[in-house]
Amino acid sequence: MELVLGIESSCDETAAAVLEDGRRIRSNVVASQVEVHAPYGGIVPELASRRHLEVILPVLDSALADAGVGLAELTALAVTVGPGLVGSLLVGVSVAKAMAFARQLPLVGVNHLEGHIAAAFLEFPALTHPFAALVVSGGHTHMYHMPAECEYRLLGRTRDDAAGEAFDKVAKLLGLGYPGGPAIEREARGGDPEAIAFPRAVLRDGSLDFSFSGLKTAVVHHLKRSGPSILGPQGLRDVCASFQQAAVDMLVERVMRAARNHALSAVVVAGGVACNGALRQALKAEAEAEGIQLYVPSPALCTDNAAMIAAAGSVRLRRGECAGYDLNAVASLPLQ
Ligand code: KG4
Ligand code: ZN
């Protein structure tokens, strides 16, 4: 039996998980830092690394205890090395290296985006390459064509804000607090998605890139026109629903076009924004209409977690990719 301990600390969640034989989640512990950053309306990098330091050892202990696994039973360690906040990443990487050295365990560095995509394999055994994969989170909006295992062709990425960043910034403008995605989704439930015709960016060159800053600016202008104080509860719900619909439309349009352009009959959508119910519903409807198999992990595996890191790490380990003790964090690590 292979038991891989995954460690994730790239942003504002400290997470550890034990994965059996690349698929079976034995434990998946996530310590969120939401309450640390909420007063500031966004992530404060210095506070994030400090909190990671405080909680990483208890989180590791919980993951091992939940799995009923001792350190001596582990087969290998997998840790996120990037992309992310370098001070945060270093906490996970340092702990992983220390454990690997102390227990003489193989260690593998994992790209966080590869982890998000790997989450789909945990839940959908039927998923096979090739497929299109959209990673849509607070830091990334990247679309890939994956012709085979560990092969990535970047088809499109955001030219400005990530989709989750747009949700977070608009929520902040509306006084809805942090993180913004879930707050906007909640408000949007009672709103009219057609109340305000917010723009859907279409890039003239026909590329699969994304752009969300125009949408965010349109919300700013709308608020200036109507005045946030006189928006009222229903006005607020309508802004949220209309903003969410515009963001969802842009994401769904690109995903479907990517599949069509590259003759792909399967699509993976992962990352924190993939928790969004309106996005999940719209993707399902479009995928059904176009005869495309859609794989969206459940919300707990869409937001940052270490089971996905262990899953991606298991694949890399199987391919013989082991890191040395010079393994380092890379804030802007590309996926290739
Ligand atoms: O994947 P994730 O946990 O961390 C990153 O790697 O960034 O994603 C966090 C992002 C945040 O921007 C958050 O607002 C967004 O995912 N998010 C959502 C929802 N839940 C989380 N966005 C829209 N609707 C949601 N329900
Ligand atoms: Zn993430």
mmCIF file of C-alpha atoms and ligand atoms in Angstrom:
data_model
loop_
_atom_site.group_PDB
_atom_site.id
_atom_site.type_symbol
_atom_site.label_atom_id
_atom_site.label_comp_id
_atom_site.label_asym_id
_atom_site.label_seq_id
_atom_site.Cartn_x
_atom_site.Cartn_y
_atom_site.Cartn_z
ATOM 1 C CA MET A 1 0.000 0.000 0.000
ATOM 2 C CA GLU A 2 1.288 3.465 -0.930
ATOM 3 C CA LEU A 3 0.605 6.256 1.569
ATOM 4 C CA VAL A 4 1.502 9.774 0.441
ATOM 5 C CA LEU A 5 1.338 12.720 2.812
ATOM 6 C CA GLY A 6 0.379 15.901 0.951
ATOM 7 C CA ILE A 7 1.189 19.369 2.294
ATOM 8 C CA GLU A 8 -0.290 22.626 0.965
ATOM 9 C CA SER A 9 0.454 26.164 2.175
ATOM 10 C CA SER A 10 0.544 28.286 -0.988
ATOM 11 C CA CYS A 11 -1.990 30.898 0.028
ATOM 12 C CA ASP A 12 -4.306 31.210 3.017
ATOM 13 C CA GLU A 13 -5.109 27.599 3.851
ATOM 14 C CA THR A 14 -2.782 25.312 5.764
ATOM 15 C CA ALA A 15 -3.571 21.782 4.668
ATOM 16 C CA ALA A 16 -2.346 18.220 5.027
ATOM 17 C CA ALA A 17 -3.799 14.958 3.724
ATOM 18 C CA VAL A 18 -2.981 11.290 3.514
ATOM 19 C CA LEU A 19 -3.744 9.581 0.218
ATOM 20 C CA GLU A 20 -3.736 5.821 -0.269
ATOM 21 C CA ASP A 21 -2.643 4.377 -3.599
ATOM 22 C CA GLY A 22 -3.108 7.662 -5.431
ATOM 23 C CA ARG A 23 -6.902 7.731 -5.082
ATOM 24 C CA ARG A 24 -8.318 6.940 -1.677
ATOM 25 C CA ILE A 25 -8.443 9.939 0.670
ATOM 26 C CA ARG A 26 -7.590 8.676 4.155
ATOM 27 C CA SER A 27 -7.619 12.190 5.637
ATOM 28 C CA ASN A 28 -7.935 15.757 4.373
ATOM 29 C CA VAL A 29 -7.386 18.516 6.936
ATOM 30 C CA VAL A 30 -7.704 22.191 5.987
ATOM 31 C CA ALA A 31 -7.107 25.053 8.432
ATOM 32 C CA SER A 32 -8.571 28.205 6.947
ATOM 33 C CA GLN A 33 -7.144 31.644 7.733
ATOM 34 C CA VAL A 34 -10.294 33.524 6.729
ATOM 35 C CA GLU A 35 -10.707 35.129 10.153
ATOM 36 C CA VAL A 36 -7.071 36.351 10.089
ATOM 37 C CA HIS A 37 -7.475 38.230 6.808
ATOM 38 C CA ALA A 38 -11.168 39.202 6.871
ATOM 39 C CA PRO A 39 -10.580 42.481 8.779
ATOM 40 C CA TYR A 40 -8.247 43.603 5.970
ATOM 41 C CA GLY A 41 -10.596 42.663 3.121
ATOM 42 C CA GLY A 42 -7.938 40.453 1.506
ATOM 43 C CA ILE A 43 -4.902 38.305 2.185
ATOM 44 C CA VAL A 44 -2.006 39.941 4.055
ATOM 45 C CA PRO A 45 1.058 37.872 3.017
ATOM 46 C CA GLU A 46 3.054 38.398 6.235
ATOM 47 C CA LEU A 47 0.111 37.327 8.385
ATOM 48 C CA ALA A 48 -0.465 34.326 6.137
ATOM 49 C CA SER A 49 3.068 32.963 6.546
ATOM 50 C CA ARG A 50 2.998 33.544 10.289
ATOM 51 C CA ARG A 51 -0.277 31.654 10.669
ATOM 52 C CA HIS A 52 1.034 28.798 8.496
ATOM 53 C CA LEU A 53 3.977 28.500 10.888
ATOM 54 C CA GLU A 54 1.668 28.383 13.886
ATOM 55 C CA VAL A 55 -0.675 25.716 12.601
ATOM 56 C CA ILE A 56 1.307 23.512 10.230
ATOM 57 C CA LEU A 57 2.469 20.995 12.841
ATOM 58 C CA PRO A 58 -0.977 20.535 14.463
ATOM 59 C CA VAL A 59 -2.484 20.238 10.958
ATOM 60 C CA LEU A 60 0.039 17.521 10.056
ATOM 61 C CA ASP A 61 -0.677 15.706 13.338
ATOM 62 C CA SER A 62 -4.427 15.825 12.653
ATOM 63 C CA ALA A 63 -4.003 14.516 9.121
ATOM 64 C CA LEU A 64 -1.961 11.553 10.351
ATOM 65 C CA ALA A 65 -4.333 10.901 13.270
ATOM 66 C CA ASP A 66 -7.469 11.096 11.061
ATOM 67 C CA ALA A 67 -5.871 8.642 8.654
ATOM 68 C CA GLY A 68 -4.752 6.374 11.493
ATOM 69 C CA VAL A 69 -1.274 6.424 10.032
ATOM 70 C CA GLY A 70 2.080 6.845 11.793
ATOM 71 C CA LEU A 71 5.057 8.624 10.247
ATOM 72 C CA ALA A 72 6.807 5.287 9.897
ATOM 73 C CA GLU A 73 4.076 4.005 7.575
ATOM 74 C CA LEU A 74 4.352 6.842 5.039
ATOM 75 C CA THR A 75 5.687 6.032 1.587
ATOM 76 C CA ALA A 76 6.450 9.582 0.408
ATOM 77 C CA LEU A 77 5.790 13.297 0.856
ATOM 78 C CA ALA A 78 4.290 15.703 -1.688
ATOM 79 C CA VAL A 79 4.393 19.451 -1.152
ATOM 80 C CA THR A 80 3.211 22.490 -3.102
ATOM 81 C CA VAL A 81 6.221 24.451 -4.389
ATOM 82 C CA GLY A 82 4.343 27.117 -6.395
ATOM 83 C CA PRO A 83 2.751 29.202 -7.668
ATOM 84 C CA GLY A 84 1.692 31.152 -4.587
ATOM 85 C CA LEU A 85 2.913 33.512 -1.887
ATOM 86 C CA VAL A 86 6.588 32.743 -1.407
ATOM 87 C CA GLY A 87 6.567 33.197 2.382
ATOM 88 C CA SER A 88 3.578 30.867 2.667
ATOM 89 C CA LEU A 89 4.994 28.267 0.284
ATOM 90 C CA LEU A 90 8.283 28.195 2.197
ATOM 91 C CA VAL A 91 6.546 27.017 5.373
ATOM 92 C CA GLY A 92 5.208 23.886 3.675
ATOM 93 C CA VAL A 93 8.385 23.279 1.698
ATOM 94 C CA SER A 94 10.621 23.608 4.779
ATOM 95 C CA VAL A 95 8.501 21.258 6.872
ATOM 96 C CA ALA A 96 8.336 18.724 4.034
ATOM 97 C CA LYS A 97 12.095 18.804 3.544
ATOM 98 C CA ALA A 98 12.727 18.397 7.275
ATOM 99 C CA MET A 99 10.369 15.411 7.439
ATOM 100 C CA ALA A 100 11.860 13.866 4.319
ATOM 101 C CA PHE A 101 15.358 14.199 5.792
ATOM 102 C CA ALA A 102 14.416 12.966 9.258
ATOM 103 C CA ARG A 103 12.444 9.951 8.010
ATOM 104 C CA GLN A 104 14.475 9.350 4.838
ATOM 105 C CA LEU A 105 11.331 9.569 2.708
ATOM 106 C CA PRO A 106 11.088 10.398 -1.009
ATOM 107 C CA LEU A 107 9.898 13.961 -1.574
ATOM 108 C CA VAL A 108 8.180 15.490 -4.578
ATOM 109 C CA GLY A 109 7.403 19.144 -5.334
ATOM 110 C CA VAL A 110 3.944 19.775 -6.783
ATOM 111 C CA ASN A 111 2.634 22.628 -8.916
ATOM 112 C CA HIS A 112 -0.494 24.001 -7.218
ATOM 113 C CA LEU A 113 -2.396 24.238 -10.528
ATOM 114 C CA GLU A 114 -1.582 20.618 -11.353
ATOM 115 C CA GLY A 115 -2.975 19.816 -7.904
ATOM 116 C CA HIS A 116 -6.282 21.556 -8.667
ATOM 117 C CA ILE A 117 -6.652 19.507 -11.860
ATOM 118 C CA ALA A 118 -5.613 16.293 -10.076
ATOM 119 C CA ALA A 119 -8.563 16.772 -7.698
ATOM 120 C CA ALA A 120 -10.810 15.599 -10.554
ATOM 121 C CA PHE A 121 -9.049 12.209 -10.682
ATOM 122 C CA LEU A 122 -9.815 11.677 -6.996
ATOM 123 C CA GLU A 123 -13.536 11.756 -7.634
ATOM 124 C CA PHE A 124 -13.920 10.564 -11.205
ATOM 125 C CA PRO A 125 -12.165 7.260 -11.916
ATOM 126 C CA ALA A 126 -13.618 7.355 -15.443
ATOM 127 C CA LEU A 127 -11.693 10.514 -16.347
ATOM 128 C CA THR A 128 -9.027 9.900 -18.986
ATOM 129 C CA HIS A 129 -6.876 12.078 -21.238
ATOM 130 C CA PRO A 130 -7.213 14.013 -23.444
ATOM 131 C CA PHE A 131 -9.310 16.798 -21.928
ATOM 132 C CA ALA A 132 -9.560 20.550 -21.527
ATOM 133 C CA ALA A 133 -8.917 21.817 -17.997
ATOM 134 C CA LEU A 134 -9.879 25.191 -16.588
ATOM 135 C CA VAL A 135 -8.314 26.182 -13.280
ATOM 136 C CA VAL A 136 -10.356 29.056 -11.946
ATOM 137 C CA SER A 137 -9.380 30.404 -8.535
ATOM 138 C CA GLY A 138 -8.409 33.517 -6.616
ATOM 139 C CA GLY A 139 -4.989 33.643 -8.214
ATOM 140 C CA HIS A 140 -5.513 31.923 -11.568
ATOM 141 C CA THR A 141 -7.747 31.613 -14.563
ATOM 142 C CA HIS A 142 -5.850 29.252 -16.822
ATOM 143 C CA MET A 143 -7.149 26.911 -19.507
ATOM 144 C CA TYR A 144 -5.110 23.939 -20.642
ATOM 145 C CA HIS A 145 -5.336 21.210 -23.202
ATOM 146 C CA MET A 146 -4.029 18.034 -21.568
ATOM 147 C CA PRO A 147 -3.334 15.515 -24.329
ATOM 148 C CA ALA A 148 -1.730 13.059 -21.880
ATOM 149 C CA GLU A 149 -0.670 12.689 -18.253
ATOM 150 C CA CYS A 150 1.487 15.610 -17.078
ATOM 151 C CA GLU A 151 1.325 17.289 -20.504
ATOM 152 C CA TYR A 152 -0.022 20.819 -20.535
ATOM 153 C CA ARG A 153 -0.672 23.123 -23.450
ATOM 154 C CA LEU A 154 -1.777 26.536 -22.283
ATOM 155 C CA LEU A 155 -4.800 27.564 -24.363
ATOM 156 C CA GLY A 156 -5.721 30.775 -22.578
ATOM 157 C CA ARG A 157 -5.275 32.719 -19.377
ATOM 158 C CA THR A 158 -6.541 35.902 -17.862
ATOM 159 C CA ARG A 159 -4.948 39.068 -19.134
ATOM 160 C CA ASP A 160 -5.769 40.964 -15.941
ATOM 161 C CA ASP A 161 -7.677 39.784 -12.855
ATOM 162 C CA ALA A 162 -8.291 36.129 -12.034
ATOM 163 C CA ALA A 163 -11.991 35.262 -11.900
ATOM 164 C CA GLY A 164 -11.920 34.722 -8.123
ATOM 165 C CA GLU A 165 -10.061 38.004 -7.704
ATOM 166 C CA ALA A 166 -12.903 39.735 -9.587
ATOM 167 C CA PHE A 167 -15.452 38.131 -7.223
ATOM 168 C CA ASP A 168 -13.355 39.233 -4.223
ATOM 169 C CA LYS A 169 -12.867 42.815 -5.484
ATOM 170 C CA VAL A 170 -16.543 43.284 -6.366
ATOM 171 C CA ALA A 171 -17.580 41.876 -2.985
ATOM 172 C CA LYS A 172 -15.250 44.366 -1.305
ATOM 173 C CA LEU A 173 -16.792 47.224 -3.316
ATOM 174 C CA LEU A 174 -20.226 46.079 -2.193
ATOM 175 C CA GLY A 175 -19.143 45.801 1.430
ATOM 176 C CA LEU A 176 -19.737 42.042 1.462
ATOM 177 C CA GLY A 177 -16.432 41.143 3.098
ATOM 178 C CA TYR A 178 -13.821 38.497 2.359
ATOM 179 C CA PRO A 179 -13.767 35.976 0.724
ATOM 180 C CA GLY A 180 -16.062 37.478 -1.859
ATOM 181 C CA GLY A 181 -17.068 34.508 -4.000
ATOM 182 C CA PRO A 182 -19.368 32.758 -1.525
ATOM 183 C CA ALA A 183 -20.811 36.132 -0.370
ATOM 184 C CA ILE A 184 -21.685 37.161 -3.924
ATOM 185 C CA GLU A 185 -23.211 33.775 -4.644
ATOM 186 C CA ARG A 186 -25.403 34.075 -1.533
ATOM 187 C CA GLU A 187 -26.664 37.549 -2.462
ATOM 188 C CA ALA A 188 -27.106 36.562 -6.108
ATOM 189 C CA ARG A 189 -29.655 33.879 -5.173
ATOM 190 C CA GLY A 190 -32.314 36.495 -4.581
ATOM 191 C CA GLY A 191 -31.316 38.721 -7.508
ATOM 192 C CA ASP A 192 -32.152 39.033 -11.188
ATOM 193 C CA PRO A 193 -29.185 38.011 -13.370
ATOM 194 C CA GLU A 194 -30.584 40.103 -16.223
ATOM 195 C CA ALA A 195 -31.216 43.252 -14.190
ATOM 196 C CA ILE A 196 -27.998 44.946 -15.327
ATOM 197 C CA ALA A 197 -26.335 44.297 -18.683
ATOM 198 C CA PHE A 198 -22.723 44.006 -17.537
ATOM 199 C CA PRO A 199 -20.214 43.442 -20.374
ATOM 200 C CA ARG A 200 -18.851 40.040 -21.392
ATOM 201 C CA ALA A 201 -15.313 40.568 -22.659
ATOM 202 C CA VAL A 202 -14.726 38.988 -26.056
ATOM 203 C CA LEU A 203 -11.136 39.336 -27.198
ATOM 204 C CA ARG A 204 -10.900 40.507 -30.786
ATOM 205 C CA ASP A 205 -8.144 38.093 -31.727
ATOM 206 C CA GLY A 206 -10.518 35.182 -31.031
ATOM 207 C CA SER A 207 -8.135 33.839 -28.396
ATOM 208 C CA LEU A 208 -9.181 31.804 -25.387
ATOM 209 C CA ASP A 209 -7.740 34.392 -23.002
ATOM 210 C CA PHE A 210 -9.962 35.912 -20.335
ATOM 211 C CA SER A 211 -10.414 39.462 -19.084
ATOM 212 C CA PHE A 212 -12.350 40.365 -15.946
ATOM 213 C CA SER A 213 -11.187 43.910 -15.207
ATOM 214 C CA GLY A 214 -13.750 45.493 -17.594
ATOM 215 C CA LEU A 215 -16.535 43.690 -15.768
ATOM 216 C CA LYS A 216 -15.230 44.903 -12.411
ATOM 217 C CA THR A 217 -15.010 48.493 -13.750
ATOM 218 C CA ALA A 218 -18.570 48.238 -15.065
ATOM 219 C CA VAL A 219 -19.717 47.362 -11.540
ATOM 220 C CA VAL A 220 -17.815 50.404 -10.213
ATOM 221 C CA HIS A 221 -19.554 52.653 -12.767
ATOM 222 C CA HIS A 222 -22.935 51.153 -11.984
ATOM 223 C CA LEU A 223 -22.400 51.846 -8.279
ATOM 224 C CA LYS A 224 -21.322 55.428 -9.008
ATOM 225 C CA ARG A 225 -24.453 55.966 -11.069
ATOM 226 C CA SER A 226 -26.892 54.474 -8.603
ATOM 227 C CA GLY A 227 -24.883 55.235 -5.425
ATOM 228 C CA PRO A 228 -24.121 52.263 -3.151
ATOM 229 C CA SER A 229 -26.070 53.832 -0.281
ATOM 230 C CA ILE A 230 -29.286 53.966 -2.304
ATOM 231 C CA LEU A 231 -28.763 50.571 -3.927
ATOM 232 C CA GLY A 232 -30.988 48.897 -1.335
ATOM 233 C CA PRO A 233 -31.075 45.164 -0.556
ATOM 234 C CA GLN A 234 -32.760 44.182 -3.838
ATOM 235 C CA GLY A 235 -30.438 46.437 -5.852
ATOM 236 C CA LEU A 236 -27.484 44.729 -4.168
ATOM 237 C CA ARG A 237 -28.845 41.282 -4.971
ATOM 238 C CA ASP A 238 -29.406 42.324 -8.612
ATOM 239 C CA VAL A 239 -25.826 43.632 -8.937
ATOM 240 C CA CYS A 240 -24.481 40.365 -7.505
ATOM 241 C CA ALA A 241 -26.662 38.195 -9.740
ATOM 242 C CA SER A 242 -25.859 40.228 -12.865
ATOM 243 C CA PHE A 243 -22.122 40.311 -12.113
ATOM 244 C CA GLN A 244 -22.075 36.583 -11.386
ATOM 245 C CA GLN A 245 -23.978 35.824 -14.591
ATOM 246 C CA ALA A 246 -21.520 37.852 -16.683
ATOM 247 C CA ALA A 247 -18.526 36.083 -15.096
ATOM 248 C CA VAL A 248 -20.164 32.673 -15.535
ATOM 249 C CA ASP A 249 -21.036 33.382 -19.181
ATOM 250 C CA MET A 250 -17.416 34.304 -19.964
ATOM 251 C CA LEU A 251 -16.037 31.198 -18.272
ATOM 252 C CA VAL A 252 -18.532 28.805 -19.849
ATOM 253 C CA GLU A 253 -18.094 30.300 -23.328
ATOM 254 C CA ARG A 254 -14.290 29.809 -23.200
ATOM 255 C CA VAL A 255 -14.500 26.270 -21.828
ATOM 256 C CA MET A 256 -16.921 25.159 -24.525
ATOM 257 C CA ARG A 257 -14.933 26.892 -27.272
ATOM 258 C CA ALA A 258 -11.719 25.258 -26.037
ATOM 259 C CA ALA A 259 -13.353 21.826 -26.206
ATOM 260 C CA ARG A 260 -14.787 22.505 -29.649
ATOM 261 C CA ASN A 261 -11.586 23.998 -31.127
ATOM 262 C CA HIS A 262 -9.484 21.091 -29.957
ATOM 263 C CA ALA A 263 -12.065 18.347 -30.568
ATOM 264 C CA LEU A 264 -12.072 17.383 -26.894
ATOM 265 C CA SER A 265 -15.039 15.498 -25.498
ATOM 266 C CA ALA A 266 -14.098 15.900 -21.824
ATOM 267 C CA VAL A 267 -13.643 18.976 -19.678
ATOM 268 C CA VAL A 268 -12.349 19.468 -16.118
ATOM 269 C CA VAL A 269 -13.153 22.646 -14.210
ATOM 270 C CA ALA A 270 -11.398 23.068 -10.854
ATOM 271 C CA GLY A 271 -10.261 25.711 -8.350
ATOM 272 C CA GLY A 272 -12.148 27.753 -5.761
ATOM 273 C CA VAL A 273 -14.504 29.510 -8.196
ATOM 274 C CA ALA A 274 -15.675 26.083 -9.406
ATOM 275 C CA CYS A 275 -17.599 25.899 -6.089
ATOM 276 C CA ASN A 276 -19.992 28.450 -7.539
ATOM 277 C CA GLY A 277 -23.415 26.890 -8.024
ATOM 278 C CA ALA A 278 -24.417 29.108 -10.952
ATOM 279 C CA LEU A 279 -21.185 28.217 -12.761
ATOM 280 C CA ARG A 280 -21.649 24.510 -12.086
ATOM 281 C CA GLN A 281 -25.235 24.613 -13.357
ATOM 282 C CA ALA A 282 -24.378 26.553 -16.510
ATOM 283 C CA LEU A 283 -21.444 24.253 -17.291
ATOM 284 C CA LYS A 284 -23.651 21.197 -16.835
ATOM 285 C CA ALA A 285 -26.337 22.544 -19.163
ATOM 286 C CA GLU A 286 -23.871 23.549 -21.896
ATOM 287 C CA ALA A 287 -21.847 20.342 -21.618
ATOM 288 C CA GLU A 288 -25.018 18.266 -21.955
ATOM 289 C CA ALA A 289 -26.131 20.307 -24.970
ATOM 290 C CA GLU A 290 -22.742 19.818 -26.648
ATOM 291 C CA GLY A 291 -22.299 16.153 -25.707
ATOM 292 C CA ILE A 292 -19.235 16.876 -23.559
ATOM 293 C CA GLN A 293 -18.333 14.929 -20.404
ATOM 294 C CA LEU A 294 -17.963 17.413 -17.563
ATOM 295 C CA TYR A 295 -15.855 16.761 -14.469
ATOM 296 C CA VAL A 296 -16.128 19.300 -11.644
ATOM 297 C CA PRO A 297 -14.835 18.115 -8.256
ATOM 298 C CA SER A 298 -17.052 18.618 -5.208
ATOM 299 C CA PRO A 299 -16.566 22.005 -3.495
ATOM 300 C CA ALA A 300 -14.288 20.668 -0.726
ATOM 301 C CA LEU A 301 -11.861 19.466 -3.386
ATOM 302 C CA CYS A 302 -12.183 22.653 -5.491
ATOM 303 C CA THR A 303 -10.895 25.031 -2.823
ATOM 304 C CA ASP A 304 -7.297 24.655 -1.669
ATOM 305 C CA ASN A 305 -6.602 21.313 0.003
ATOM 306 C CA ALA A 306 -3.750 18.853 0.336
ATOM 307 C CA ALA A 307 -5.510 15.729 -0.988
ATOM 308 C CA MET A 308 -5.184 17.217 -4.473
ATOM 309 C CA ILE A 309 -1.471 17.866 -3.860
ATOM 310 C CA ALA A 310 -0.960 14.268 -2.728
ATOM 311 C CA ALA A 311 -2.877 13.082 -5.824
ATOM 312 C CA ALA A 312 -0.681 15.077 -8.210
ATOM 313 C CA GLY A 313 2.399 14.058 -6.199
ATOM 314 C CA SER A 314 1.528 10.342 -6.474
ATOM 315 C CA VAL A 315 1.519 10.615 -10.260
ATOM 316 C CA ARG A 316 4.887 12.404 -10.301
ATOM 317 C CA LEU A 317 6.352 9.857 -7.872
ATOM 318 C CA ARG A 318 5.153 7.008 -10.070
ATOM 319 C CA ARG A 319 7.047 8.671 -12.918
ATOM 320 C CA GLY A 320 10.183 8.668 -10.772
ATOM 321 C CA GLU A 321 10.277 12.422 -10.235
ATOM 322 C CA CYS A 322 11.865 12.950 -6.835
ATOM 323 C CA ALA A 323 13.183 16.202 -5.419
ATOM 324 C CA GLY A 324 16.432 16.755 -3.543
ATOM 325 C CA TYR A 325 16.930 18.766 -0.369
ATOM 326 C CA ASP A 326 17.543 21.829 -2.556
ATOM 327 C CA LEU A 327 13.818 21.890 -3.400
ATOM 328 C CA ASN A 328 12.655 25.500 -3.236
ATOM 329 C CA ALA A 329 9.458 27.545 -3.421
ATOM 330 C CA VAL A 330 8.828 29.392 -6.691
ATOM 331 C CA ALA A 331 6.180 32.133 -6.447
ATOM 332 C CA SER A 332 5.412 32.263 -10.180
ATOM 333 C CA LEU A 333 5.987 28.621 -11.098
ATOM 334 C CA PRO A 334 4.544 27.943 -14.565
ATOM 335 C CA LEU A 335 2.682 24.711 -15.304
ATOM 336 C CA GLN A 336 4.348 22.695 -18.038
HETATM 337 O O1 KG4 B 1 -8.619 27.659 -5.139
HETATM 338 P P1 KG4 B 1 -8.790 28.636 -4.038
HETATM 339 O O2 KG4 B 1 -9.261 28.111 -2.708
HETATM 340 O O3 KG4 B 1 -7.458 29.406 -3.759
HETATM 341 C C1 KG4 B 1 -6.607 29.847 -4.795
HETATM 342 O O4 KG4 B 1 -5.793 29.014 -5.269
HETATM 343 O O5 KG4 B 1 -6.768 31.026 -5.165
HETATM 344 O O6 KG4 B 1 -9.784 29.764 -4.572
HETATM 345 C C2 KG4 B 1 -10.180 30.856 -3.796
HETATM 346 C C3 KG4 B 1 -11.057 31.762 -4.658
HETATM 347 C C4 KG4 B 1 -11.426 33.078 -3.986
HETATM 348 O O7 KG4 B 1 -11.214 34.141 -4.886
HETATM 349 C C5 KG4 B 1 -12.910 32.896 -3.687
HETATM 350 O O8 KG4 B 1 -13.638 34.117 -3.672
HETATM 351 C C6 KG4 B 1 -13.341 32.014 -4.832
HETATM 352 O O9 KG4 B 1 -12.272 31.099 -5.005
HETATM 353 N N1 KG4 B 1 -14.589 31.301 -4.520
HETATM 354 C C7 KG4 B 1 -15.747 31.486 -5.174
HETATM 355 C C8 KG4 B 1 -16.713 30.691 -4.512
HETATM 356 N N2 KG4 B 1 -16.099 30.031 -3.485
HETATM 357 C C9 KG4 B 1 -14.785 30.408 -3.515
HETATM 358 N N3 KG4 B 1 -16.047 32.266 -6.220
HETATM 359 C C10 KG4 B 1 -17.330 32.265 -6.650
HETATM 360 N N4 KG4 B 1 -18.314 31.557 -6.051
HETATM 361 C C11 KG4 B 1 -18.059 30.746 -5.000
HETATM 362 N N5 KG4 B 1 -19.033 30.044 -4.427
HETATM 363 ZN ZN ZN B 2 -5.782 27.161 -5.338
#
